[in-house]
Coordinates of C-alpha atoms in Angstrom, one line a residue:
M178 CA -28.0 84.9 -86.7
D179 CA -28.7 83.9 -83.1
N180 CA -27.4 80.3 -83.6
I181 CA -23.8 81.4 -84.3
T182 CA -21.1 82.1 -81.6
A183 CA -17.6 83.4 -82.4
L184 CA -15.1 81.4 -80.4
G185 CA -11.9 83.2 -81.5
G186 CA -9.2 82.0 -83.9
E187 CA -11.7 82.2 -86.8
V188 CA -13.7 79.4 -85.2
Y189 CA -17.5 79.7 -85.1
E190 CA -19.9 77.4 -83.2
I191 CA -23.2 76.7 -85.0
D192 CA -26.2 75.5 -83.1
T193 CA -27.7 73.0 -85.6
R194 CA -31.1 73.2 -83.8
M195 CA -31.4 69.4 -83.9
A196 CA -35.1 68.4 -83.9
G197 CA -35.9 72.0 -83.1
Y198 CA -34.0 72.0 -79.8
S199 CA -31.3 74.5 -79.0
G200 CA -28.0 73.4 -77.4
I201 CA -28.2 69.8 -78.5
T202 CA -25.6 69.5 -81.3
A203 CA -23.0 71.9 -82.5
G204 CA -21.2 72.2 -85.8
Y205 CA -18.0 74.2 -86.1
L206 CA -16.8 76.4 -89.0
I207 CA -13.1 77.1 -89.2
L208 CA -12.7 80.1 -91.5
G209 CA -9.6 81.0 -93.4
D210 CA -8.1 80.3 -96.8
R211 CA -9.7 76.8 -96.8
P212 CA -12.9 76.9 -94.8
C213 CA -13.7 73.7 -93.0
L214 CA -16.9 72.5 -91.4
V215 CA -16.5 70.1 -88.5
E216 CA -19.8 68.1 -88.0
T217 CA -22.8 68.6 -90.1
G218 CA -25.5 67.7 -87.6
T219 CA -28.6 65.9 -88.8
S220 CA -30.1 65.9 -92.3
T221 CA -33.0 68.1 -91.0
S222 CA -30.4 70.5 -89.7
A223 CA -28.6 70.9 -93.0
P224 CA -30.5 74.0 -94.2
I225 CA -29.9 75.7 -90.9
V226 CA -26.2 75.0 -91.1
R227 CA -26.1 76.2 -94.7
D228 CA -27.8 79.5 -93.7
A229 CA -25.3 80.0 -90.9
L230 CA -22.4 79.4 -93.4
T231 CA -23.9 81.9 -95.8
S232 CA -24.2 84.5 -93.1
L233 CA -20.5 84.0 -92.3
G234 CA -19.6 84.6 -96.0
V235 CA -19.1 81.0 -97.1
G236 CA -20.8 80.5 -100.5
P237 CA -21.5 77.3 -102.4
A238 CA -18.1 77.2 -104.0
D239 CA -16.1 78.3 -100.9
L240 CA -16.3 75.4 -98.5
A241 CA -13.1 73.3 -98.9
T242 CA -13.7 70.5 -96.4
V243 CA -16.4 68.8 -94.4
V244 CA -15.1 66.5 -91.7
V245 CA -17.1 64.4 -89.2
T246 CA -15.8 62.9 -86.0
H247 CA -17.9 59.8 -86.6
I248 CA -20.9 58.7 -88.7
H249 CA -23.7 58.7 -86.1
L250 CA -26.7 60.6 -87.5
D251 CA -26.5 63.5 -85.0
H252 CA -23.0 64.2 -86.3
A253 CA -23.0 63.1 -89.9
G254 CA -26.6 62.8 -90.9
G255 CA -26.4 66.0 -92.9
V256 CA -23.3 65.0 -94.9
G257 CA -25.1 64.1 -98.1
D258 CA -27.1 67.3 -98.0
I259 CA -24.2 69.6 -97.2
A260 CA -22.1 67.9 -99.9
R261 CA -24.9 68.8 -102.4
F262 CA -25.0 72.4 -101.2
Y263 CA -21.2 72.7 -101.4
P264 CA -20.1 70.8 -104.5
E265 CA -16.4 71.7 -104.2
A266 CA -16.0 70.4 -100.6
E267 CA -14.0 67.2 -99.8
I268 CA -15.8 65.0 -97.3
V269 CA -13.4 63.5 -94.7
V270 CA -14.2 60.6 -92.4
H271 CA -12.4 57.7 -90.8
E272 CA -12.0 54.7 -93.1
K273 CA -14.4 52.5 -91.1
G274 CA -17.2 55.0 -91.7
A275 CA -16.5 56.0 -95.3
R276 CA -18.6 53.3 -97.0
H277 CA -21.6 54.2 -95.0
L278 CA -21.5 57.8 -96.3
A279 CA -21.3 56.5 -99.8
D280 CA -24.1 54.0 -99.3
P281 CA -26.1 54.8 -96.1
S282 CA -28.7 52.1 -96.6
R283 CA -27.4 49.7 -93.9
L284 CA -26.8 52.5 -91.4
M285 CA -30.3 53.9 -91.9
S286 CA -31.8 50.5 -91.6
S287 CA -30.0 49.9 -88.3
A288 CA -31.0 53.4 -87.1
R289 CA -34.7 52.8 -87.9
M290 CA -34.6 49.6 -85.9
V291 CA -33.4 51.6 -82.9
W292 CA -35.4 54.8 -83.2
G293 CA -38.5 53.7 -85.1
D294 CA -40.9 56.5 -85.9
K295 CA -38.7 59.0 -84.0
L296 CA -36.0 58.7 -86.6
D297 CA -37.6 61.1 -89.1
T298 CA -38.2 63.7 -86.4
L299 CA -34.9 63.5 -84.7
F300 CA -32.5 62.9 -87.6
G301 CA -34.1 62.7 -91.0
E302 CA -32.5 60.6 -93.8
L303 CA -28.8 60.5 -94.5
S304 CA -28.3 61.0 -98.3
P305 CA -25.5 59.2 -100.1
T306 CA -22.3 61.1 -101.1
E307 CA -20.3 60.3 -104.2
S308 CA -17.5 58.0 -103.2
S309 CA -15.1 60.1 -105.3
R310 CA -15.6 63.0 -103.0
I311 CA -14.9 61.1 -99.8
R312 CA -11.4 60.9 -98.2
A313 CA -11.0 58.1 -95.8
L314 CA -8.6 58.6 -92.9
G315 CA -6.5 56.0 -91.2
D316 CA -5.4 56.2 -87.6
T317 CA -4.0 59.6 -88.3
G318 CA -4.4 62.2 -91.0
T319 CA -4.1 65.9 -91.8
I320 CA -6.6 68.3 -93.3
D321 CA -5.2 71.5 -94.8
L322 CA -6.9 74.7 -93.5
G323 CA -4.6 77.0 -95.5
N324 CA -1.6 79.2 -94.6
G325 CA 0.1 76.3 -92.9
R326 CA -2.7 75.7 -90.5
T327 CA -3.9 72.1 -90.2
L328 CA -6.5 69.9 -88.5
S329 CA -4.9 66.7 -87.4
S330 CA -7.0 63.6 -87.0
H331 CA -6.4 61.0 -84.3
Y332 CA -8.3 57.7 -84.2
S333 CA -10.2 57.5 -81.0
P334 CA -12.6 54.5 -80.9
G335 CA -14.4 53.3 -77.8
H336 CA -17.6 55.3 -78.3
A337 CA -17.6 54.1 -82.0
K338 CA -15.1 52.2 -84.1
H339 CA -15.2 55.0 -86.7
H340 CA -14.5 57.9 -84.3
V341 CA -11.7 60.4 -84.6
G342 CA -10.6 63.4 -82.5
L343 CA -9.4 66.5 -84.4
I344 CA -6.9 69.1 -83.2
D345 CA -6.4 72.5 -84.8
S346 CA -2.7 73.5 -85.1
G347 CA -3.8 77.2 -85.1
T348 CA -5.8 77.3 -81.9
G349 CA -5.0 74.1 -80.0
D350 CA -8.7 73.3 -80.0
L351 CA -9.6 69.6 -79.8
Y352 CA -12.9 68.5 -81.4
V353 CA -13.8 65.6 -79.2
G354 CA -17.0 64.3 -80.9
D355 CA -18.5 61.9 -78.3
A356 CA -15.3 60.3 -77.1
A357 CA -15.2 62.4 -74.0
G358 CA -18.9 62.2 -73.4
V359 CA -21.5 64.9 -73.5
Y360 CA -21.3 68.2 -71.8
L361 CA -24.2 70.4 -70.7
P362 CA -23.1 74.0 -70.5
Q363 CA -26.1 75.2 -68.5
T364 CA -25.2 73.0 -65.5
G365 CA -21.6 72.0 -66.2
D366 CA -22.6 68.3 -66.1
L367 CA -20.6 65.7 -68.0
R368 CA -22.0 62.3 -68.8
P369 CA -20.6 59.4 -70.8
A370 CA -21.9 58.3 -74.2
T371 CA -21.6 54.5 -74.4
P372 CA -24.1 53.3 -77.0
P373 CA -24.1 49.8 -78.6
P374 CA -22.5 48.2 -80.4
D375 CA -19.0 49.5 -80.3
F376 CA -18.4 50.7 -76.7
D377 CA -15.3 49.2 -75.0
L378 CA -14.1 50.5 -71.7
Q379 CA -10.4 50.2 -72.1
T380 CA -10.5 51.6 -75.6
A381 CA -12.7 54.5 -74.4
L382 CA -10.2 55.2 -71.6
G383 CA -7.4 54.9 -74.1
S384 CA -9.0 57.6 -76.3
I385 CA -9.3 60.0 -73.4
A386 CA -5.6 59.4 -72.5
L387 CA -4.7 60.1 -76.1
F388 CA -6.6 63.4 -75.9
E389 CA -4.7 64.3 -72.8
S390 CA -1.4 63.5 -74.6
L391 CA -2.3 65.9 -77.4
A392 CA -2.2 68.8 -74.8
P393 CA -5.1 70.7 -76.3
Q394 CA -5.9 74.3 -75.2
R395 CA -9.6 73.8 -75.3
L396 CA -12.2 71.0 -75.8
L397 CA -14.9 71.6 -78.4
F398 CA -17.8 69.2 -77.6
S399 CA -20.3 68.3 -80.4
H400 CA -22.7 68.1 -77.4
Y401 CA -22.2 70.9 -76.5
G402 CA -19.8 73.8 -76.8
P403 CA -16.3 74.9 -75.7
V404 CA -14.7 73.9 -72.4
G405 CA -11.4 75.5 -71.3
N406 CA -10.6 73.4 -68.2
V407 CA -9.0 70.5 -70.2
A408 CA -7.3 68.4 -67.7
E409 CA -10.1 68.4 -65.1
T410 CA -12.7 67.8 -67.8
L411 CA -10.9 64.8 -69.3
E412 CA -10.4 63.4 -65.8
R413 CA -14.1 63.7 -65.2
S414 CA -14.8 62.0 -68.5
A415 CA -12.8 58.9 -67.4
E416 CA -14.4 59.0 -63.9
E417 CA -17.9 59.0 -65.3
L418 CA -17.2 56.1 -67.6
R419 CA -15.9 54.0 -64.6
V420 CA -19.0 54.9 -62.5
W421 CA -21.5 53.9 -65.2
V422 CA -19.5 50.7 -66.0
D423 CA -19.2 49.7 -62.3
L424 CA -22.9 50.2 -61.7
T425 CA -23.9 48.4 -64.9
R426 CA -21.5 45.5 -64.1
R427 CA -23.2 45.2 -60.7
A428 CA -26.6 44.9 -62.4
H429 CA -25.2 42.5 -64.9
S430 CA -23.8 40.2 -62.2
E431 CA -27.2 40.2 -60.4
G432 CA -28.9 39.0 -63.6
M433 CA -31.0 42.2 -64.2
D434 CA -32.6 42.7 -67.6
L435 CA -32.1 46.0 -69.4
D436 CA -35.1 47.8 -67.9
H437 CA -34.1 46.9 -64.3
A438 CA -30.4 47.7 -65.0
V439 CA -31.4 51.2 -66.4
A440 CA -33.6 51.9 -63.4
M441 CA -30.8 51.0 -61.0
V442 CA -28.2 53.0 -62.8
R443 CA -30.5 56.0 -63.1
E444 CA -31.2 55.9 -59.4
R445 CA -27.6 55.5 -58.4
T446 CA -26.3 58.3 -60.6
R447 CA -29.2 60.8 -60.2
E448 CA -27.3 63.0 -57.6
R449 CA -24.3 63.3 -59.9
Y450 CA -26.1 65.6 -62.4
A451 CA -27.6 68.9 -61.6
A452 CA -29.4 68.8 -65.0
L453 CA -31.7 66.1 -63.7
K454 CA -33.2 68.4 -61.1
D455 CA -34.9 70.5 -63.8
D456 CA -37.4 69.0 -66.3
G457 CA -36.1 71.0 -69.2
T458 CA -32.4 70.2 -68.8
A459 CA -33.3 66.6 -67.8
E460 CA -35.1 66.1 -71.2
Q461 CA -32.1 67.6 -73.0
F462 CA -29.7 65.4 -71.1
E463 CA -31.7 62.2 -71.9
L464 CA -31.8 63.1 -75.6
L465 CA -28.1 63.7 -75.6
S466 CA -27.0 60.7 -73.6
G467 CA -30.0 58.5 -72.7
A468 CA -29.5 56.1 -69.8
P469 CA -31.1 53.2 -71.8
S470 CA -28.6 53.6 -74.6
N471 CA -25.7 54.0 -72.3
V472 CA -26.6 51.0 -70.2
A473 CA -27.4 48.9 -73.3
G474 CA -24.0 49.7 -74.7
I475 CA -22.2 48.7 -71.5
L476 CA -24.2 45.5 -71.2
H477 CA -23.3 44.6 -74.8
W478 CA -19.7 45.1 -74.0
L479 CA -19.9 43.1 -70.8
N480 CA -21.6 40.2 -72.6
R481 CA -18.6 40.1 -74.9
V482 CA -15.9 40.3 -72.3
Q483 CA -17.6 38.3 -69.5
P484 CA -20.5 36.4 -70.9

């Protein structure tokens, strides 16, 4: 299948073809004695992910674990569907997100308020998962991949209060979710992901510092793909956060409303990103890490810390 890329170490990147796009959201299959899927993608992507797993030899009774870095719908919207396709799989999530996988009604209501009619096209509907199948993680946790190999979970809020990073003991790969921002492999651009309501600058910087301390060999971005230059990439992640916060803080201090703040930040950051010079990659970048969402999240945080 043309949406599967072998990354070595029995790790396979799966393009979930979110909303029909390529290169938006990746799921990752770790094969071995106890196959593990990291990130399901959206509900509408679930059949695509299932077909990819089938082509890699993982049948309905074979998948041992499904783990999501956080419960945003582009990462975990397909959990209920994947759980139904793979009835033996344990579903692993941070404890602050577990109840929303069991009962998604509040999460879906909030998402519909934000996305409106676009919700069905972009994400679909998160189906509930039986609570008995969900394992809730604390600040740290371990997932057994078989043969002594483990996936260790590390609480990394800042982007979201239910976010974890995951490091593979066999490869040194660190699954960063959205805590290090979004990466566009076509251009090498890296942009922060700071949506409301959970963004907090110091917590986000602390998560990046935690990732550095884990000394990963490679970063696996959910948006999108593997990056080998770990130290430089994490340094850039922190720098981008500071740039966006400084600009939004300036707009906030000048009393700008959201629309004017977004316009200012867009203008001041335009030259930082090669992706914005091409209509195709610009559309992709905005879908991945939209300026309105990022600025709204930073303003929400600023109103908490300096009303």
